Coordinates of C-alpha atoms in Angstrom, one line a residue:
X27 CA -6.4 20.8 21.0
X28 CA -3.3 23.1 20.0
X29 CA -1.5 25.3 21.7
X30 CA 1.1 27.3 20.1
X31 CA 4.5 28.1 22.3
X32 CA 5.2 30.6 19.4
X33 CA 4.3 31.3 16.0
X34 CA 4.4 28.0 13.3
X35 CA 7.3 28.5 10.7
X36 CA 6.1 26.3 7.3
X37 CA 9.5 24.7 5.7
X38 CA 9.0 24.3 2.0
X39 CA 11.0 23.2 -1.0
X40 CA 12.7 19.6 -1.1
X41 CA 16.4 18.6 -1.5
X42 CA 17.1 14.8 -2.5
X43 CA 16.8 13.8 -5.8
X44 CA 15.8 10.3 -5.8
X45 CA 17.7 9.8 -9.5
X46 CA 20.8 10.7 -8.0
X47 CA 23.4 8.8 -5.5
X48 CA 23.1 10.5 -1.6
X49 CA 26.0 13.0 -1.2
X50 CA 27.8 12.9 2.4
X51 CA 26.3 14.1 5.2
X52 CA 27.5 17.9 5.3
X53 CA 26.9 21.5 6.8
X54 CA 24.5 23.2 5.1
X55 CA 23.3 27.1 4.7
X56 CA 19.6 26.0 4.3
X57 CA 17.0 24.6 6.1
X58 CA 16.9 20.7 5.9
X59 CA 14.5 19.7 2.7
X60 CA 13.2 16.1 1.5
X61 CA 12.4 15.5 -1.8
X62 CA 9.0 13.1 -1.9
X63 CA 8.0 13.3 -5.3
X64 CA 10.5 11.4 -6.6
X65 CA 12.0 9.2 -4.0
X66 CA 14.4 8.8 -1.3
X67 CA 17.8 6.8 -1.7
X68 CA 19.1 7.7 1.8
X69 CA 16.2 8.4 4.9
X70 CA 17.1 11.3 7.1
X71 CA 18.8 10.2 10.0
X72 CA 15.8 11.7 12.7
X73 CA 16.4 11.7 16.8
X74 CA 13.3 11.8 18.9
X75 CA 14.2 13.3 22.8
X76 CA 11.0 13.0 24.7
X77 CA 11.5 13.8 28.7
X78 CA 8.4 13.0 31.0
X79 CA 7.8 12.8 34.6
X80 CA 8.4 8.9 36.5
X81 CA 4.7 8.7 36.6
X82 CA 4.6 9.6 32.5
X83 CA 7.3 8.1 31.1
X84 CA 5.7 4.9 29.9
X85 CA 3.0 6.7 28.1
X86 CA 5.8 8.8 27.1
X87 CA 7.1 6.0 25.5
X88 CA 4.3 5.4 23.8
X89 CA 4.2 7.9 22.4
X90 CA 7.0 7.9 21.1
X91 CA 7.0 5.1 19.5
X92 CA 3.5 6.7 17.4
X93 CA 5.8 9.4 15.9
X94 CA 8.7 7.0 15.4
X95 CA 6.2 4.8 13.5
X96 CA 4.8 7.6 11.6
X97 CA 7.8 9.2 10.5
X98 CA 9.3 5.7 9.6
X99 CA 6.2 4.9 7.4
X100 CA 7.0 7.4 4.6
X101 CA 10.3 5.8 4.1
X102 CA 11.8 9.3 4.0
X103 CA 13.5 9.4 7.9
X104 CA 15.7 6.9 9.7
X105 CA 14.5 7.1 13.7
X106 CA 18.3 7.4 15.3
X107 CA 18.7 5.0 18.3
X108 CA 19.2 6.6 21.6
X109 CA 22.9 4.9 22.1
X110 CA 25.6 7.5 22.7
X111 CA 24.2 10.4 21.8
X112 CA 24.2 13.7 23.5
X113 CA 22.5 14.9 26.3
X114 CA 19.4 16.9 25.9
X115 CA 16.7 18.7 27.2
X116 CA 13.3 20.5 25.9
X117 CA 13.6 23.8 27.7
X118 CA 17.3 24.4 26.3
X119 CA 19.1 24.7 22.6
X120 CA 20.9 21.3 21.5
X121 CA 24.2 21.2 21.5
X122 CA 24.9 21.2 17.3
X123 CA 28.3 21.1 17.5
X124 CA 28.0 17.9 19.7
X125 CA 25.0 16.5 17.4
X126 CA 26.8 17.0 14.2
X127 CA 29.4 13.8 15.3
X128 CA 26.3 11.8 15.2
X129 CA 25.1 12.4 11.8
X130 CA 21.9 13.0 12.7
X131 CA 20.2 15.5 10.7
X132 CA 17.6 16.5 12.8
X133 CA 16.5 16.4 16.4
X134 CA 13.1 16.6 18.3
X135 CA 13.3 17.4 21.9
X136 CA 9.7 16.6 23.5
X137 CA 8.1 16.6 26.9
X138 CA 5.0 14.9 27.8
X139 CA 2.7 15.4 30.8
X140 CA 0.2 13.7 32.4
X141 CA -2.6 15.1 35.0
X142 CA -6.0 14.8 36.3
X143 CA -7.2 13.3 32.6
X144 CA -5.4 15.2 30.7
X145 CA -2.0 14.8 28.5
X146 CA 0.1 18.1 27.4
X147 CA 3.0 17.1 24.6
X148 CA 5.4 19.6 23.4
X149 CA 8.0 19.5 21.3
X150 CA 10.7 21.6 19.0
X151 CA 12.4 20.4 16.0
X152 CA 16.6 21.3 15.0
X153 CA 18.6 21.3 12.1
X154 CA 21.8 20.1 13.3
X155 CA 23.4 21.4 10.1
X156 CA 21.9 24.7 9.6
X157 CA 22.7 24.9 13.5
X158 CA 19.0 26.7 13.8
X159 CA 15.5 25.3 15.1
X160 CA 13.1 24.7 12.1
X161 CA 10.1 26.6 13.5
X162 CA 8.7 27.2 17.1
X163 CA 8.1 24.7 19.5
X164 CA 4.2 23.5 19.4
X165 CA 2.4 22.3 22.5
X166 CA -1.0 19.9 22.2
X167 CA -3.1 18.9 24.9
X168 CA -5.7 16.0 24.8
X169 CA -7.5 13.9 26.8
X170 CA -6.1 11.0 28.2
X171 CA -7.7 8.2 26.3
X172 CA -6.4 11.1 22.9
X173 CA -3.0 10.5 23.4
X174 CA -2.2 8.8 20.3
X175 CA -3.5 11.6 18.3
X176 CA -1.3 13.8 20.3
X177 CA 1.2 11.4 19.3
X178 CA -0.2 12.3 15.3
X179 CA -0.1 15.5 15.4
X180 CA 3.1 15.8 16.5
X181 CA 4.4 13.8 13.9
X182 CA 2.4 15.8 11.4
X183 CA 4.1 19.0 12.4
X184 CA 7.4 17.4 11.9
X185 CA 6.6 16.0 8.4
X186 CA 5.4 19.0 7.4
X187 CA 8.2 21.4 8.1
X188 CA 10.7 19.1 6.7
X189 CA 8.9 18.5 4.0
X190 CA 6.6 21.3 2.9
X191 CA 4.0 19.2 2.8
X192 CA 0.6 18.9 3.5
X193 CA -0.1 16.6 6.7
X194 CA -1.8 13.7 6.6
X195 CA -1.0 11.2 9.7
X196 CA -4.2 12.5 12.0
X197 CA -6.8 11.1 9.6
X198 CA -8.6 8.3 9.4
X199 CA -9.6 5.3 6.9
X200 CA -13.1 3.7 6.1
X201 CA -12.9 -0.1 4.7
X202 CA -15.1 -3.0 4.4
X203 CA -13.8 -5.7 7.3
X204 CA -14.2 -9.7 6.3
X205 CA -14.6 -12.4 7.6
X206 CA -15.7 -16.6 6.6
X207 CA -14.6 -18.7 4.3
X208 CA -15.1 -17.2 0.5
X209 CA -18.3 -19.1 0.1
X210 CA -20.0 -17.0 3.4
X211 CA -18.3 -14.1 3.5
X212 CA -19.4 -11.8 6.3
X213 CA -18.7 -7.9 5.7
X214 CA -19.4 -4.7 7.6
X215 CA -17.8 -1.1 7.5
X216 CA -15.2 0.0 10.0
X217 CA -13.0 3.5 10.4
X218 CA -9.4 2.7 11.9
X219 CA -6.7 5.3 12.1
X220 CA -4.8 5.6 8.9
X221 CA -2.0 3.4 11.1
X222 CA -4.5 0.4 11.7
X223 CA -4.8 1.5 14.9
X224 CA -8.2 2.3 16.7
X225 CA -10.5 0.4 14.8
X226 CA -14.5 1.1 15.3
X227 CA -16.8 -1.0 13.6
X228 CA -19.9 0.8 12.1
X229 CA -22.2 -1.5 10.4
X230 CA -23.7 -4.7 12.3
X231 CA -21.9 -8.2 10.0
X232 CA -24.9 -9.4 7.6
X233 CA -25.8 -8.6 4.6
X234 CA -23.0 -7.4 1.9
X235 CA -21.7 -4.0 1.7
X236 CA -19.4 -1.9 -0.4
X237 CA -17.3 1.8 -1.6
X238 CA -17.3 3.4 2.1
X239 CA -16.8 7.2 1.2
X240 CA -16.3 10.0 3.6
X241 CA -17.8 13.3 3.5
X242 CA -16.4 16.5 2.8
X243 CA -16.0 16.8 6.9
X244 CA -15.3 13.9 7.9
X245 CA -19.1 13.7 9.5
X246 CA -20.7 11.0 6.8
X247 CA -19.9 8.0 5.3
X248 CA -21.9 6.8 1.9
X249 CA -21.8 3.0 1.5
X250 CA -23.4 0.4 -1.2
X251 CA -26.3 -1.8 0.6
X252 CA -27.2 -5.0 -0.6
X253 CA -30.4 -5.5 2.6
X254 CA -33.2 -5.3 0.7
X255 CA -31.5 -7.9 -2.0
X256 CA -30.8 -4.6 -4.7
X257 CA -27.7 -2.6 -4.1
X258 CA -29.1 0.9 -2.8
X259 CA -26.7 3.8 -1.0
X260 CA -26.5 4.4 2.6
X261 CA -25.8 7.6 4.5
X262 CA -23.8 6.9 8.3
X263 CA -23.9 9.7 10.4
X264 CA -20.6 8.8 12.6
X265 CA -21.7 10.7 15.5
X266 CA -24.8 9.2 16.3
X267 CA -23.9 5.7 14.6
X268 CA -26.7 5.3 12.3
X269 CA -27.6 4.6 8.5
X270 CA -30.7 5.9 6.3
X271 CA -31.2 5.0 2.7
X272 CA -31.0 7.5 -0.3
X273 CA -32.1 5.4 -2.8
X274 CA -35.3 3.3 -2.4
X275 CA -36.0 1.9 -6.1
X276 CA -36.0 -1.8 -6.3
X277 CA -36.1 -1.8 -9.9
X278 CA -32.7 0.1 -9.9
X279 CA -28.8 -0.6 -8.8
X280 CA -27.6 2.4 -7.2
X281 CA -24.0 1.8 -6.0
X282 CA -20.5 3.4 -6.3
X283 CA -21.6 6.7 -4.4
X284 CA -19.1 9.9 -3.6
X285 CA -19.4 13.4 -2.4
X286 CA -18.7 16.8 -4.2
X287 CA -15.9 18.9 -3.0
X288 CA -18.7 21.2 -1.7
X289 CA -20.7 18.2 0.0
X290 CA -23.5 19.3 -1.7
X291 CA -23.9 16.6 -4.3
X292 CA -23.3 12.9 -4.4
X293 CA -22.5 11.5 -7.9
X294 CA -23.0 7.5 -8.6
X295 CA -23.9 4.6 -11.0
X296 CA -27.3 3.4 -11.3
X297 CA -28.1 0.6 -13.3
X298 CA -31.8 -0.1 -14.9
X299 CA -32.6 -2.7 -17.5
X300 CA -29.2 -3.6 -18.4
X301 CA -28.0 -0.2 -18.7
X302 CA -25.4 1.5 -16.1
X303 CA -25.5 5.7 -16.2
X304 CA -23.8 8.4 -14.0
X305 CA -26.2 10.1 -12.1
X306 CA -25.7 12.8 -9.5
X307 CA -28.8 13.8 -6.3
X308 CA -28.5 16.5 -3.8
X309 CA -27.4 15.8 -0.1
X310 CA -30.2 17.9 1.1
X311 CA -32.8 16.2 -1.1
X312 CA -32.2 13.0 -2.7
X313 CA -35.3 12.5 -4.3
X314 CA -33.9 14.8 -6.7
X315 CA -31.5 13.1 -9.2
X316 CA -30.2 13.1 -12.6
X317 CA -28.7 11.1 -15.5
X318 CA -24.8 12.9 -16.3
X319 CA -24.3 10.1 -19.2
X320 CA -27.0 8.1 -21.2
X321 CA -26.6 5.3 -23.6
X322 CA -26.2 1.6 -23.9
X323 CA -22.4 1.7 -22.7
X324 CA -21.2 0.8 -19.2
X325 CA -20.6 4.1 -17.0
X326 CA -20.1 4.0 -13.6
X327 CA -17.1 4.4 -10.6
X328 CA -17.0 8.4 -10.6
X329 CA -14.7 10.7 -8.6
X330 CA -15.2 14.6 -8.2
X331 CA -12.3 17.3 -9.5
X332 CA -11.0 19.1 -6.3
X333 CA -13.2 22.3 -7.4
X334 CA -15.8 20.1 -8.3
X335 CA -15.7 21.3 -11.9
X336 CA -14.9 18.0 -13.7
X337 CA -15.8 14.2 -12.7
X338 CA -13.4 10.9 -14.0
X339 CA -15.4 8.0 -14.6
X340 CA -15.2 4.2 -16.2
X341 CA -17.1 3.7 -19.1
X342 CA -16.7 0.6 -21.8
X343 CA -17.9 2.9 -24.9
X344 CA -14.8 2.7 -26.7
X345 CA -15.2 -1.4 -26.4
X346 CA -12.8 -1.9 -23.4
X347 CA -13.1 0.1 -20.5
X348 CA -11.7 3.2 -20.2
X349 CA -11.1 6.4 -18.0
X350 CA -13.1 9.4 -19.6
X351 CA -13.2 12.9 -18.0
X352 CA -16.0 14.9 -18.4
X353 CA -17.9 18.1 -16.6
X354 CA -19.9 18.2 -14.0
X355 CA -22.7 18.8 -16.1
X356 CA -22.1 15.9 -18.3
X357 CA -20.7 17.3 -21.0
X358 CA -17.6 16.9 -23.4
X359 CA -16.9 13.6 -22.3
X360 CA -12.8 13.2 -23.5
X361 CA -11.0 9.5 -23.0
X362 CA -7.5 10.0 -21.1
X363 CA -6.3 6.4 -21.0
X364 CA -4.3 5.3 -23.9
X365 CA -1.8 3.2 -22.5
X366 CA -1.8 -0.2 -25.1
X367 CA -3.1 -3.5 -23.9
X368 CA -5.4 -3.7 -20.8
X369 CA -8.9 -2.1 -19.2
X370 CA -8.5 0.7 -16.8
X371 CA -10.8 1.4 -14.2
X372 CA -11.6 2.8 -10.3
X373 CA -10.3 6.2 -10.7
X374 CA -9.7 8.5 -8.2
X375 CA -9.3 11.9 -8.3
X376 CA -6.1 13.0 -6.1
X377 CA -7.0 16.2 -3.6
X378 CA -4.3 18.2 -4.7
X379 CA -5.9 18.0 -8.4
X380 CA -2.8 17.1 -10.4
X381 CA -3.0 13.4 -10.4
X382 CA -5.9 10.8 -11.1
X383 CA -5.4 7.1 -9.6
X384 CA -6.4 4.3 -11.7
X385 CA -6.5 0.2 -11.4
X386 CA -5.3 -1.4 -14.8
X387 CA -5.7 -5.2 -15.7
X388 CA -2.2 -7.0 -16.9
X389 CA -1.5 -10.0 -18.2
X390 CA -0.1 -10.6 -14.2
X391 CA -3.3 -9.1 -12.7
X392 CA -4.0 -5.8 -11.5
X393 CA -2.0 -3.0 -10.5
X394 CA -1.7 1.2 -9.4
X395 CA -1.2 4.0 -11.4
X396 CA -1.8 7.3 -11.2
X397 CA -1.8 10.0 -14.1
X398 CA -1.9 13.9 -15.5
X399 CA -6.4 15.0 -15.7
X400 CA -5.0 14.9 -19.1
X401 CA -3.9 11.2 -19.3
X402 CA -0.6 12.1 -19.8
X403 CA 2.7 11.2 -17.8
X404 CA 1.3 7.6 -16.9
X405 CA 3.1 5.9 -13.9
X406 CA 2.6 2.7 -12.3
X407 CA 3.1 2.4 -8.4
X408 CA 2.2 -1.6 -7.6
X409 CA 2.1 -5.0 -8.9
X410 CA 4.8 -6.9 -10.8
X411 CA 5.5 -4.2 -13.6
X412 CA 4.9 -5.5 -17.0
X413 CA 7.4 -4.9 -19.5
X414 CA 6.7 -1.5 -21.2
X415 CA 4.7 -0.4 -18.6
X416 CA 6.5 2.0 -17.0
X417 CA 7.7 5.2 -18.3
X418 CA 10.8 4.9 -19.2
X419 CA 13.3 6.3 -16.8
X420 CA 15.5 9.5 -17.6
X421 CA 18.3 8.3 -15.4
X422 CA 18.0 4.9 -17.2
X423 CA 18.0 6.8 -20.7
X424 CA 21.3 8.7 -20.1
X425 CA 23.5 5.6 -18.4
X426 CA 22.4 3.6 -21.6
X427 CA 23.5 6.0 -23.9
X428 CA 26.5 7.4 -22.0
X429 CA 27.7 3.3 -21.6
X430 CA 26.5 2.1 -24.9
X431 CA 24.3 -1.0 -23.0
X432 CA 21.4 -2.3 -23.9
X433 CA 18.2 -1.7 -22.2
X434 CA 17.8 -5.0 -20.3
X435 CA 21.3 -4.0 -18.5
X436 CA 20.4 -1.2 -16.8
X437 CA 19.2 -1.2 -13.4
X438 CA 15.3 -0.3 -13.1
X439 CA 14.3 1.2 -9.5
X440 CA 11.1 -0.9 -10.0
X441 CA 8.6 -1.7 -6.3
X442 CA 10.1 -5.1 -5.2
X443 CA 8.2 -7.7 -4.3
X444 CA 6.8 -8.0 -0.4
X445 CA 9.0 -11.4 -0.3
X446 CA 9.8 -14.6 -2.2
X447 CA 5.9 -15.9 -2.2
X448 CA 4.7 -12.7 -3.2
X449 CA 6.7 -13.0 -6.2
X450 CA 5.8 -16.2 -7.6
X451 CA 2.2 -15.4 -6.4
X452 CA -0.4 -13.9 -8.9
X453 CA -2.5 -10.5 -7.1
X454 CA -4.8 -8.5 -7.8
X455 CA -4.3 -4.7 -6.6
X456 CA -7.8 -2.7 -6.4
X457 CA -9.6 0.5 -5.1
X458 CA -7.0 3.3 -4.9
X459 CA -8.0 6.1 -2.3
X460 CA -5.7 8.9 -1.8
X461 CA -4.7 10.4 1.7
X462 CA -5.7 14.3 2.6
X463 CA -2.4 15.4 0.9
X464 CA -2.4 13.8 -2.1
X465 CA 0.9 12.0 -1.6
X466 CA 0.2 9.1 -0.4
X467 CA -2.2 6.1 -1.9
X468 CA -4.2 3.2 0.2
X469 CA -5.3 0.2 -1.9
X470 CA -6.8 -3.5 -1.7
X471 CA -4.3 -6.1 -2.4
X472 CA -6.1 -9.6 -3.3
X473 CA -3.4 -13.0 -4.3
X474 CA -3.3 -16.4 -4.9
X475 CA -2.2 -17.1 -1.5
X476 CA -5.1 -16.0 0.4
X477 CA -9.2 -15.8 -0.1
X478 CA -9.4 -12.3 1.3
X479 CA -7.9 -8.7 0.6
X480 CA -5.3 -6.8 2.7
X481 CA -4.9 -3.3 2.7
X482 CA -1.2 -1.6 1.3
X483 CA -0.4 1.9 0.9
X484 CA 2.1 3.2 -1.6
X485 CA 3.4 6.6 -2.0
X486 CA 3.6 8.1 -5.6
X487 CA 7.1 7.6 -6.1
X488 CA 6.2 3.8 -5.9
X489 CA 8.9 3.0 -4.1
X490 CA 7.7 3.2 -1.0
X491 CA 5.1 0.3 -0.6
X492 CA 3.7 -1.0 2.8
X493 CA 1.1 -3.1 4.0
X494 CA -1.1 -1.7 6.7
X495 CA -0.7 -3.0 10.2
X496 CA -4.7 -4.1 10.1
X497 CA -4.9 -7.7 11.9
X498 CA -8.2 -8.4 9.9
X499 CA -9.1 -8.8 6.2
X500 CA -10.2 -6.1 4.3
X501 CA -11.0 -4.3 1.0
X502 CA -12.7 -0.7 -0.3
X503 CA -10.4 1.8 1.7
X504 CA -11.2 4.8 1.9
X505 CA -8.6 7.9 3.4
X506 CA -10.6 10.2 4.6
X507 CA -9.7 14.5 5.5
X508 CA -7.3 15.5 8.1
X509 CA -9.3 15.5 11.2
X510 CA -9.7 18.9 13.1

C-alpha cells in the first residue's frame, strides 16, 4: 500500500514540558518536537494543504477531514483554518518566510488522486521554523473503498515524525456492542476503526459474550461464550468470519482469555468448584492446558509481559484484591499494588513494557491508572480523583513552598469532568486496553445517567480524555496491533 517518494526521516525527542507555561512561538534551530508524556499546554498550530483534481476534490476533502480528526484527537495539534494563509502547492517548497506570519508551526502539503478504482495520496510535512521539510514526502495508494485508511496512514506518518512516536491511528478496536433495556440485554462482538468508524459486526446478537482479544497479528479474536449456559472461550478467525470453541468442559468457567506476545499460548481463568486458577493452553493444541496458580484464592484477568516473560493478574489472596506479577511459569508470585484504600483489578500490560493499566474501586466508583511492572510511580488517568489519589505533583510541590500556601490553594491539572451532569453523576470506568504504541488507553465508561457503557480513551498524561465517536453502546474494548 506504500510507496516511498524518498527515504522516511524518523523525528525523535520531544520539546513541551507540560509543567511549564508555553513560550512564544519563535525560530528554532531544531526540528519541531512534542512532548506526550507529560502533557500539552498549548497544541501545535498544524496546516493541512491537500490539492486534488475537480473530479477528486470531495473525496479529497474527506480525507482531509480523517487526518484533521486524527491529529486533533491527541490533543497535541491545533488544525489551522484555511483563511488567509499563503499559497501553496505539493510539487514546490512553502514559502517559510510567508508561513512564519501565521504562526503555524507546521505545514502538510498533499495531493490526492482518484482513477479507475484506485486512490494515490501524497503528502510532505515543513517546519516553518527550522525553515526545512521534516522527512521525504510519502505517497500511498489504496483502493477506492480504502481511502480512509489512506487517510490514517497519512496521519500516522505525521504523528510520528513530530513526535517520535510509535503510530497507532491505522488500527482497529474489538468491543462488545449492546443493546435492550438492562433486563434483556442483547450483546455481540464488533471491530470498528479505532475512530468509531467502520464498524463490522462479528458475532450474530443472542447469547452473552465477553473480553474480545486480538491476536498477535491481528488475524484472531478470543472471546468469553456463555451458548452452551457455561462461560467457555471462542477463537474468530476474521477472515473467514467464523468461531470454534477451545474449551468444551461444562463442569468448568473458562473466561478472561489473551494471547502471548509470541501467539503461541493463551493464558486465562478457569473456575471449578468454587475455585478460580490461572491456566495457560497452546494455540496449536488446546487440549493441552495447565494450572499457573493453585489454591482457594480468586485468580483470574491475566495480561502477558511484552517478551512474554512475566504475566500481571488479579488475585484476592491478600483479602482484597490485588495486582500480583508473577512468571510465566507461575512462579514468584510478588503483589505490586499498595496504594491505601480500594481493590484493584483488570490489568493490562502496556506494549511498550514500562507501564501496567489497572481499574481501582473508590469511594466515587471506578477509575484508570496505570503503573511501573514494579507498582511504583502510581498515576490515575479517569474518574473524579479522590483526594490523595494522585501523585503529588512536582510543579504543585515547588509553587507551595516557593508561596508559602497551603495545599488546597494550588491549582491541580486534574481530568475535568465531560460536563456539568457528568460531575454530579456517579460512573464507573472499566476494562483498560492500550493502543499499539503504548500511549494511548481505551476504556468502558458506565454512570448513573445511562444503563449501558460508552467507550472513552485517555492518553497517559490523563489530560487528554475523549469519548469515542461510536453511536452505539458498548463495553470490553479491545485496541488491537497497527495493521499492515
Amino acid at each position: 500500500m506504500t510507496r516511498r517518494l524518498a527515504s522516511l526521516a524518523t523525528i525523535a525527542a520531544l520539546l513541551l514540558a507540560a509543567a511549564l507555561p508555553p513560550a512564544p512561538a519563535q525560530a528554532q534551530d531544531g526540528p519541531l518536537r512534542i512532548e506526550i508524556t507529560q502533557g500539552v499546554q498549548r497544541p501545535m498550530p498544524i496546516a493541512l494543504r491537500f490539492e486534488a483534481e475537480a473530479a477528486a476534490q470531495y473525496l479529497r476533502d474527506q480525507i482531509t477531514e480523517v487526518i484533521a480528526a486524527d491529529l486533533a484527537m491527541t490533543g497535541l495539534f491545533e488544525i489551522a483554518q484555511d483563511g488567509d494563509t499563503p499559497e501553496t502547492h505539493f510539487e514546490r517548497s512553502i514559502d517559510y518566510i510567508a508561513w512564519k506570519a501565521t504562526q503555524v508551526e507546521a505545514v502538510v502539503t498533499g495531493r490526492v488522486v482518484e482513477a479507475k478504482g484506485s486512490v494515490s495520496v501524497a503528502f510532505r510535512l515543513f517546519d516553518v521554523f527550522a525553515g526545512q521539510p521534516l522527512g521525504d514526502g510519502i505517497q500511498f495508494d489504496a483502493p477506492a473503498e480504502g481511502w480512509r485508511r489512506a487517510a490514517h496512514k497519512v496521519a500516522d506518518q505525521i504523528y510520528a515524525r513530530i513526535t517520535g512516536e510509535s503510530p497507532y491511528f491505522d488500527s482497529r478496536i474489538a468491543f462488545v456492542g449492546e443493546s435492550g433495556p438492562a433486563t434483556e440485554r442483547v450483546t455481540r462482538i464488533g471491530v470498528m476503526d479505532q475512530d468509531g468508524a467502520g464498524v463490522q459486526w462479528l458475532t450474530e446478537p443472542g447469547e452473552l459474550v465477553l473480553s474480545p482479544r486480538f491476536s498477535p497479528d491481528g488475524r484472531t479474536i478470543l472471546y468469553t461464550d456463555f451458548a452452551t449456559g457455561t462461560a467457555q472461550i471462542m477463537s474468530l478467525d476474521l477472515g473467514r468470519v467464523e468461531s470454534m470453541p477451545l474449551t468444551r468442559d461444562p463442569r468448568a468457567m473458562s473466561f478472561a482469555p489473551r494471547y502471548s506476545p509470541d501467539g503461541k499460548w493463551i493464558a486465562f481463568s478457569r473456575e471449578t468448584a468454587g475455585n478460580t486458577d490461572i491456566w495457560i493452553m497452546q494455540v496449536d493444541n488446546p487440549s493441552f492446558a495447565k494450572p499457573l496458580t493453585q489454591g482457594p484464592s480468586i485468580d483470574t484477568a491475566p495480561s502477558w509481559s511484552p517478551d512474554g516473560q512475566h504475566l500481571v493478574f488479579e488475585s484476592d489472596r491478600s483479602g482484597s484484591s490485588q495486582l500480583y506479577v508473577m512468571r510465566a511459569d507461575g512462579s514468584n508470585p510478588t503483589r505490586i499494588s499498595f496504594g491505601g484504600e480500594g481493590a484493584y483489578g483488570e490489568p493490562a500490560w502496556s506494549p511498550r513494557g514500562d507501564r501496567i493499566a489497572f481499574t481501582r474501586q473508590t469511594e466515587t466508583g471506578s477509575i484508570i491508572g496505570i503503573m511501573r511492572p514494579d507498582g511504583s510511580d502510581e498515576q490515575i488517568l479517569s474518574g473524579p480523583v479522590a483526594p490523595g489519589l494522585q501523585a503529588p505533583d512536582p510543579l504543585s510541590e515547588a509553587l507551595e513552598e516557593a508561596t508559602d500556601l497551603p495545599p488546597e490553594a494550588v491549582q491541580q491539572d486534574t481530568p475535568a469532568p465531560e460536563d456539568a451532569a457528568a460531575e454530579d453523576s456517579a460512573w464507573r470506568d472499566a476494562g483498560p486496553s492500550w493502543a499499539p504504541n503504548g500511549r494511548v488507553l481505551i476504556f468502558t465508561r458506565f454512570t448513573d445517567a445511562e444503563d449501558s457503557g460508552r467507550l472513552h480513551s485517555v492518553d497517559i498524561t490523563g489530560r487528554n480524555m475523549r469519548p469515542v465517536a461510536l453511536n452505539i453502546a458498548a463495553s470490553d474494548p479491545a485496541w488491537g496491533p497497527l495493521l499492515p
